[in-house]
Amino acid sequence: MLSNFAYVQPQSLKAALKQLETPEARLHAGGTDLLGCLREGIFGAKKIVSISGLNAFKGVRETSNGGLRIGALTTITQVERHPAIRSRFRALSQGAGEVASPQLRNQGTIGGNICQKPRCWYYRGEFHCLRKGGERCYAVGGENQYHCIFGGENCFIVHPSDTAPPLVALEAVVRIVGPQGTRSVPVSRFHVPPSEDFRQETVLAPDEMVTEIILPPAPSGLRSSYRKVRARRAWDFSLAGMALAITFKDNTVQKARVVFSGVAPVPWRSKEVEVAITGRRLDKETVARAADAAVREAEPMEKNGYKISLLRGVVEEELLAAQSGESPG
Ligand SMILES: Cc1cc2nc3c(=O)[nH]c(=O)nc-3n(C[C@H](O)[C@H](O)[C@H](O)COP(=O)(O)OP(=O)(O)OC[C@H]3O[C@@H](n4cnc5c(N)ncnc54)[C@H](O)[C@@H]3O)c2cc1C
Ligand code: SF4
């Protein structure tokens, strides 16, 4: 059951930041994740600060150098369908299209999507686990079939967002505003791995908010894609997935950014795959070597070893599709 809280809807950024100074104030964008967390008692709130009235942070704008600025309150549907994102940053459009259901994509925002809380069922249930301030991780020795195979330490969540891995691959930057002013953080450094802090998912302080996500111009020859494997055809989170941003020259990989979803507590950059393919044609031999490299450092838990072959398959299929300029989707 929801406990009582105050609800405010500031009409300016300044007023929103002022409201966020209240202890236990929680920022509300589309509310699709926040209200679930409050209902499930994962955390409480004394005040809900709805930022839905901040129109300056809605929509997509071109930058003077050919990049894009995406307002944090842009809905996931708008991100998926925006013509410039579809044509120049296809991985992001595909990632947005993989989020939840049409209703949730219409309501949920891109800012909320990269800030959403983890989906570990112990965390979402009545277990006072390490991430919630308790003494132990229940996934260790427990039902860990949906947990991570990379980067687990103390806590073994997988990062839930389908838009964050493409944003990391496309070298996007998050604009953050707080009482101290504005700062810019690459999306690749926005999420906090449990090895650094197992209680915090992002670098945001409680009184800060994301206002925009900035995509640098797409280099010529860029092919980008996002592929997600899930347990059910209906809405479901990633079991294993991959965002790719590859620049080709004469059919050879000039530069590659490869980021996995569904297998690590943060969007997981695979430098191993990047090294295996850079400077090469994506022929069968190179792709097989890259798929081996992708999973070499994996450390599965008792019940999620299946993710290794799943991820290997995703890497192989997507790299072969990238060479031919197609994505199996
Ligand atoms: C049934 C279901 C299935 C789902 N499946 C998927 C899926 O397959 N893939 C996927 O990626 N996601 C999935 N989601 C998550 C969904 O995409 C998120 O709920 C949504 O993107 C969050 O957006 P929102 O605007 O509603 O955020 P809110 O619920 O308003 O906020 C989410 C969190 O982010 C914080 N926040 C929001 N905006 C900002 C901001 N601008 N600055 C700082 N903090 C902010 C809030 O305080 C809150 O903690 C699913 C959710 C549900 C309920
Ligand atoms: S994986 Fe993390 S969130 Fe899940 S039970 Fe363990 S400590 Fe809690």
Coordinates of C-alpha atoms and ligand atoms in Angstrom, one line a residue:
M1 CA 0.0 0.0 0.0
L2 CA 1.2 3.6 -0.7
S3 CA 1.9 5.7 2.3
N4 CA 0.9 9.4 2.3
F5 CA 3.1 11.9 0.5
A6 CA 2.9 15.5 -0.8
Y7 CA 2.5 15.9 -4.5
V8 CA 3.9 19.0 -6.3
Q9 CA 4.1 19.9 -10.0
P10 CA 6.7 22.7 -10.4
Q11 CA 6.5 24.7 -13.7
S12 CA 10.2 25.6 -13.9
L13 CA 13.5 23.9 -13.5
K14 CA 14.5 26.2 -10.7
A15 CA 11.3 25.4 -8.8
A16 CA 11.8 21.7 -9.4
L17 CA 15.3 21.8 -8.0
K18 CA 14.0 23.7 -4.9
Q19 CA 11.4 21.0 -4.3
L20 CA 14.0 18.2 -4.6
E21 CA 15.8 19.7 -1.6
T22 CA 13.2 18.2 0.7
P23 CA 14.5 15.0 2.3
E24 CA 12.9 11.9 0.7
A25 CA 11.6 13.9 -2.2
R26 CA 11.3 11.7 -5.3
L27 CA 11.3 12.8 -8.9
H28 CA 8.4 11.6 -11.0
A29 CA 8.6 11.7 -14.8
G30 CA 6.2 9.2 -16.4
G31 CA 5.8 7.3 -13.1
T32 CA 5.8 3.9 -14.6
D33 CA 8.7 2.6 -12.5
L34 CA 8.5 5.1 -9.6
L35 CA 4.9 4.2 -8.6
G36 CA 5.7 0.5 -8.7
C37 CA 8.6 1.0 -6.4
L38 CA 6.6 3.0 -3.9
R39 CA 3.7 0.4 -4.0
E40 CA 6.1 -2.4 -3.5
G41 CA 7.7 -0.6 -0.5
I42 CA 11.2 -0.6 -2.0
F43 CA 11.6 2.9 -0.7
G44 CA 9.4 5.6 0.7
A45 CA 8.7 9.2 -0.3
K46 CA 7.7 12.3 1.7
K47 CA 7.2 14.3 -1.5
I48 CA 6.6 13.4 -5.1
V49 CA 8.0 16.1 -7.5
S50 CA 6.3 15.7 -10.9
I51 CA 8.4 17.2 -13.7
S52 CA 5.8 16.6 -16.4
G53 CA 5.2 20.4 -16.6
L54 CA 8.8 21.2 -17.7
N55 CA 8.1 21.5 -21.4
A56 CA 11.6 22.7 -22.2
F57 CA 12.8 19.1 -21.7
K58 CA 10.3 17.4 -24.1
G59 CA 11.2 16.6 -27.7
V60 CA 14.3 16.1 -29.9
R61 CA 16.3 19.0 -31.3
E62 CA 19.2 19.1 -33.9
T63 CA 22.5 20.5 -32.6
S64 CA 24.6 22.8 -34.8
N65 CA 27.2 20.1 -35.4
G66 CA 24.8 17.4 -36.6
G67 CA 24.1 15.7 -33.3
L68 CA 20.8 15.5 -31.4
R69 CA 19.6 16.8 -28.0
I70 CA 16.9 14.6 -26.5
G71 CA 15.0 16.1 -23.7
A72 CA 14.7 13.8 -20.6
L73 CA 10.9 14.0 -20.7
T74 CA 10.7 12.8 -24.3
T75 CA 8.6 9.7 -24.3
I76 CA 10.1 6.4 -25.3
T77 CA 7.7 6.1 -28.3
Q78 CA 8.8 9.5 -29.5
V79 CA 12.4 8.4 -29.3
E80 CA 11.6 5.2 -31.2
R81 CA 9.8 7.0 -34.0
H82 CA 11.8 10.2 -34.4
P83 CA 12.9 10.3 -38.1
A84 CA 16.5 11.5 -37.3
I85 CA 16.9 8.9 -34.6
R86 CA 15.6 6.2 -37.0
S87 CA 17.9 7.2 -39.8
R88 CA 21.1 8.2 -38.1
F89 CA 21.0 6.4 -34.7
R90 CA 19.2 3.2 -35.5
A91 CA 20.4 1.4 -32.4
L92 CA 18.6 3.9 -30.1
S93 CA 15.4 3.7 -32.1
Q94 CA 15.5 -0.1 -31.9
G95 CA 16.4 -0.1 -28.2
A96 CA 13.4 2.2 -27.5
G97 CA 11.2 -0.1 -29.6
E98 CA 12.2 -3.0 -27.3
V99 CA 11.1 -1.3 -24.1
A100 CA 8.1 -2.9 -22.3
S101 CA 4.7 -2.5 -24.0
P102 CA 3.2 0.3 -26.3
Q103 CA 1.3 1.8 -23.3
L104 CA 4.4 2.0 -21.2
R105 CA 6.4 3.4 -24.0
N106 CA 3.8 6.1 -24.5
Q107 CA 3.9 7.0 -20.8
G108 CA 7.6 6.3 -19.9
T109 CA 10.3 8.8 -20.6
I110 CA 13.9 8.4 -21.8
G111 CA 15.2 10.1 -18.6
G112 CA 13.2 7.6 -16.5
N113 CA 14.3 4.7 -18.6
I114 CA 18.0 5.2 -17.9
C115 CA 17.3 6.0 -14.2
Q116 CA 14.9 3.1 -13.5
K117 CA 15.5 0.8 -10.5
P118 CA 16.7 -2.8 -10.9
R119 CA 14.3 -5.7 -11.5
C120 CA 16.0 -8.4 -9.2
W121 CA 13.0 -10.2 -7.7
Y122 CA 14.5 -10.2 -4.2
Y123 CA 15.0 -6.4 -4.4
R124 CA 11.4 -6.0 -5.7
G125 CA 10.0 -8.4 -3.1
E126 CA 10.0 -8.4 0.6
F127 CA 13.7 -9.2 1.0
H128 CA 15.9 -6.7 2.9
C129 CA 18.9 -7.5 0.7
L130 CA 22.3 -5.7 0.6
R131 CA 21.1 -3.2 -2.0
K132 CA 18.2 -2.2 0.3
G133 CA 20.5 -1.8 3.3
G134 CA 20.4 -5.4 4.5
E135 CA 23.1 -7.9 5.3
R136 CA 23.2 -10.3 2.3
C137 CA 22.5 -10.9 -1.3
Y138 CA 19.7 -13.4 -1.7
A139 CA 20.5 -14.2 -5.3
V140 CA 23.7 -15.9 -4.1
G141 CA 22.7 -19.5 -3.7
G142 CA 19.1 -18.5 -4.6
E143 CA 17.0 -18.1 -7.7
N144 CA 19.7 -16.4 -9.8
Q145 CA 18.6 -17.4 -13.4
Y146 CA 18.1 -13.8 -14.4
H147 CA 21.1 -12.3 -12.7
C148 CA 24.5 -11.2 -14.1
I149 CA 27.4 -13.1 -15.6
F150 CA 29.7 -10.1 -15.7
G151 CA 30.6 -7.5 -13.1
G152 CA 28.9 -9.0 -10.1
E153 CA 30.4 -8.2 -6.7
N154 CA 28.3 -8.2 -3.6
C155 CA 25.2 -7.5 -5.7
F156 CA 24.4 -9.4 -9.0
I157 CA 21.6 -7.4 -10.7
V158 CA 21.4 -6.9 -14.4
H159 CA 20.9 -3.3 -15.6
P160 CA 17.2 -3.2 -16.9
S161 CA 17.2 -0.4 -19.5
D162 CA 17.1 -1.1 -23.3
T163 CA 18.0 2.4 -24.2
A164 CA 21.1 2.8 -22.1
P165 CA 23.3 0.2 -24.0
P166 CA 22.6 1.9 -27.4
L167 CA 23.3 5.3 -25.8
V168 CA 26.7 4.0 -24.5
A169 CA 27.5 2.5 -28.0
L170 CA 26.6 5.8 -29.6
E171 CA 28.8 7.8 -27.1
A172 CA 25.9 9.8 -25.8
V173 CA 26.3 12.3 -22.9
V174 CA 23.9 13.0 -20.0
R175 CA 23.3 16.6 -18.9
I176 CA 22.6 16.8 -15.2
V177 CA 21.4 19.8 -13.3
G178 CA 21.5 20.3 -9.5
P179 CA 22.0 23.0 -6.9
Q180 CA 25.7 23.2 -7.8
G181 CA 25.0 23.8 -11.5
T182 CA 25.2 21.7 -14.6
R183 CA 27.5 18.8 -15.4
S184 CA 27.9 16.5 -18.3
V185 CA 28.6 12.8 -17.9
P186 CA 29.1 10.2 -20.6
V187 CA 26.3 7.6 -20.4
S188 CA 29.2 5.1 -20.1
R189 CA 30.0 6.5 -16.7
F190 CA 26.5 7.4 -15.6
H191 CA 25.7 3.9 -14.1
V192 CA 27.5 2.8 -11.0
P193 CA 28.8 -0.8 -10.8
P194 CA 28.3 -2.7 -7.5
S195 CA 32.1 -2.9 -7.2
E196 CA 32.1 0.8 -6.6
D197 CA 28.8 1.1 -4.7
F198 CA 26.2 -1.6 -4.4
R199 CA 23.5 0.8 -3.0
Q200 CA 23.5 3.3 -5.9
E201 CA 22.5 2.7 -9.5
T202 CA 23.6 6.1 -11.0
V203 CA 25.9 9.0 -10.2
L204 CA 22.9 11.2 -9.5
A205 CA 22.6 12.9 -6.1
P206 CA 19.1 12.9 -4.7
D207 CA 18.7 16.6 -5.5
E208 CA 19.9 16.3 -9.1
M209 CA 18.0 15.6 -12.3
V210 CA 18.8 14.6 -15.9
T211 CA 17.6 17.3 -18.3
E212 CA 18.9 16.1 -21.6
I213 CA 20.8 13.3 -23.4
I214 CA 23.1 14.5 -26.2
L215 CA 24.1 12.4 -29.1
P216 CA 27.2 13.4 -31.0
P217 CA 27.0 13.5 -34.8
A218 CA 27.0 10.1 -36.4
P219 CA 30.3 9.4 -38.2
S220 CA 30.1 8.6 -41.9
G221 CA 29.9 4.8 -42.5
L222 CA 28.2 4.2 -39.1
R223 CA 26.0 1.1 -38.8
S224 CA 24.3 0.7 -35.5
S225 CA 21.8 -1.8 -34.1
Y226 CA 20.3 -3.2 -30.9
R227 CA 19.3 -6.8 -30.4
K228 CA 17.5 -8.2 -27.4
V229 CA 16.6 -11.7 -26.5
R230 CA 13.8 -12.2 -24.0
A231 CA 12.0 -15.1 -22.5
R232 CA 8.5 -14.1 -23.8
R233 CA 7.3 -12.4 -26.9
A234 CA 5.2 -10.0 -24.8
W235 CA 6.9 -7.3 -22.7
D236 CA 10.0 -8.7 -20.8
F237 CA 13.4 -7.6 -19.8
S238 CA 16.6 -8.6 -21.7
L239 CA 18.1 -12.0 -21.0
A240 CA 21.0 -11.1 -23.2
G241 CA 21.4 -8.3 -25.8
M242 CA 23.8 -6.2 -27.7
A243 CA 24.1 -2.7 -28.9
L244 CA 26.5 -2.1 -31.8
A245 CA 28.0 1.0 -33.3
I246 CA 30.5 0.1 -36.0
T247 CA 32.1 2.4 -38.5
F248 CA 33.1 0.7 -41.7
K249 CA 35.6 1.7 -44.3
D250 CA 35.9 -0.4 -47.5
N251 CA 34.0 -3.2 -45.7
T252 CA 36.5 -3.3 -42.9
V253 CA 35.7 -2.3 -39.3
Q254 CA 37.4 1.0 -38.6
K255 CA 35.9 1.6 -35.1
A256 CA 33.6 -0.4 -32.9
R257 CA 31.6 0.1 -29.7
V258 CA 30.0 -3.0 -28.4
V259 CA 27.7 -2.9 -25.4
F260 CA 25.8 -5.8 -23.8
S261 CA 22.4 -5.7 -22.1
G262 CA 20.9 -8.2 -19.7
V263 CA 24.2 -9.7 -18.5
A264 CA 25.8 -7.2 -16.2
P265 CA 24.8 -4.6 -13.5
V266 CA 25.5 -1.7 -15.9
P267 CA 25.5 -1.5 -19.7
W268 CA 28.5 -3.7 -20.3
R269 CA 31.1 -2.6 -22.8
S270 CA 32.9 -5.5 -24.4
K271 CA 36.3 -4.2 -25.3
E272 CA 37.2 -7.9 -26.0
V273 CA 34.8 -8.0 -28.9
E274 CA 35.8 -4.5 -30.1
V275 CA 39.5 -5.6 -30.2
A276 CA 38.6 -8.8 -32.0
I277 CA 36.9 -7.1 -34.9
T278 CA 38.7 -3.7 -35.3
G279 CA 40.7 -3.6 -38.5
R280 CA 39.0 -6.7 -39.9
R281 CA 36.2 -7.8 -42.3
L282 CA 33.4 -9.5 -40.4
D283 CA 33.9 -12.9 -42.0
K284 CA 32.9 -16.1 -40.3
E285 CA 36.3 -16.7 -38.8
T286 CA 36.6 -13.2 -37.2
V287 CA 33.0 -13.4 -36.0
A288 CA 33.6 -16.8 -34.3
R289 CA 36.7 -15.4 -32.6
A290 CA 34.8 -12.3 -31.4
A291 CA 32.0 -14.5 -30.0
D292 CA 34.6 -16.6 -28.1
A293 CA 36.1 -13.3 -26.8
A294 CA 32.7 -12.0 -25.8
V295 CA 32.2 -14.7 -23.1
R296 CA 35.7 -15.6 -22.1
E297 CA 35.5 -13.5 -18.9
A298 CA 32.0 -14.5 -18.0
E299 CA 31.4 -15.7 -14.4
P300 CA 28.0 -17.4 -14.4
M301 CA 26.1 -18.1 -11.2
E302 CA 24.5 -21.5 -10.4
K303 CA 21.4 -21.1 -12.6
N304 CA 22.3 -18.6 -15.3
G305 CA 25.0 -20.5 -17.3
Y306 CA 22.6 -20.6 -20.3
K307 CA 23.3 -16.8 -20.8
I308 CA 26.8 -17.7 -22.1
S309 CA 25.6 -19.6 -25.2
L310 CA 22.7 -17.1 -25.6
L311 CA 25.1 -14.1 -25.6
R312 CA 27.5 -15.9 -27.9
G313 CA 24.7 -16.5 -30.4
V314 CA 23.6 -12.9 -30.3
V315 CA 27.2 -11.6 -30.9
E316 CA 27.6 -14.0 -33.9
E317 CA 24.2 -13.1 -35.5
E318 CA 24.5 -9.4 -35.0
L319 CA 28.1 -9.1 -36.3
L320 CA 27.3 -11.1 -39.4
A321 CA 24.2 -8.9 -40.0
A322 CA 26.3 -5.7 -39.4
Q323 CA 28.7 -6.8 -42.2
S324 CA 25.8 -7.3 -44.6
G325 CA 24.2 -4.1 -43.5
E326 CA 21.1 -5.9 -42.2
S327 CA 20.0 -6.6 -38.6
P328 CA 18.0 -9.7 -37.8
G329 CA 16.3 -7.5 -35.3
Ligands
LIG1 C1 5.7 -4.0 -16.8 C2 7.0 -3.3 -17.1 C3 7.8 -3.7 -18.1 C4 9.0 -3.1 -18.4 N1 9.8 -3.5 -19.4 C5 10.9 -2.8 -19.7 C6 11.8 -3.3 -20.7 O1 11.6 -4.3 -21.3 N2 12.9 -2.5 -21.0 C7 13.2 -1.4 -20.4 O2 14.2 -0.7 -20.7 N3 12.4 -0.9 -19.4 C8 11.3 -1.6 -19.1 N4 10.4 -1.2 -18.1 C9 10.8 0.0 -17.4 C10 10.2 1.2 -18.1 O3 10.7 1.5 -19.3 C11 10.4 2.4 -17.2 O4 9.4 2.2 -16.2 C12 10.3 3.7 -17.8 O5 11.2 3.9 -18.8 C13 10.5 4.7 -16.8 O6 10.2 6.0 -17.3 P1 9.2 6.9 -16.4 O7 9.3 8.2 -17.1 O8 7.9 6.3 -16.2 O9 10.1 7.0 -15.1 P2 9.6 7.2 -13.6 O10 8.8 6.0 -13.1 O11 8.9 8.5 -13.5 O12 11.0 7.3 -12.9 C14 11.8 6.1 -12.8 C15 13.0 6.5 -11.9 O13 13.9 7.4 -12.5 C16 13.9 8.6 -11.8 N5 13.8 9.7 -12.8 C17 12.9 9.8 -13.8 N6 13.2 10.8 -14.6 C18 14.3 11.4 -14.1 C19 15.2 12.5 -14.5 N7 14.9 13.2 -15.6 N8 16.2 12.8 -13.7 C20 16.6 12.0 -12.7 N9 15.8 11.0 -12.2 C21 14.7 10.6 -12.9 C22 12.7 8.6 -10.8 O14 12.9 9.3 -9.7 C23 12.6 7.1 -10.6 O15 13.4 6.7 -9.6 C24 9.3 -1.8 -17.8 C25 8.4 -1.3 -16.8 C26 7.3 -2.0 -16.5 C27 6.4 -1.5 -15.4
SF4_2 S1 21.3 -9.2 -6.6 FE1 21.4 -7.1 -5.6 S2 19.3 -6.5 -5.6 FE2 19.3 -8.7 -5.9 S3 19.2 -9.7 -3.9 FE3 21.3 -9.5 -4.4 S4 21.9 -7.5 -3.4 FE4 19.7 -7.5 -3.6

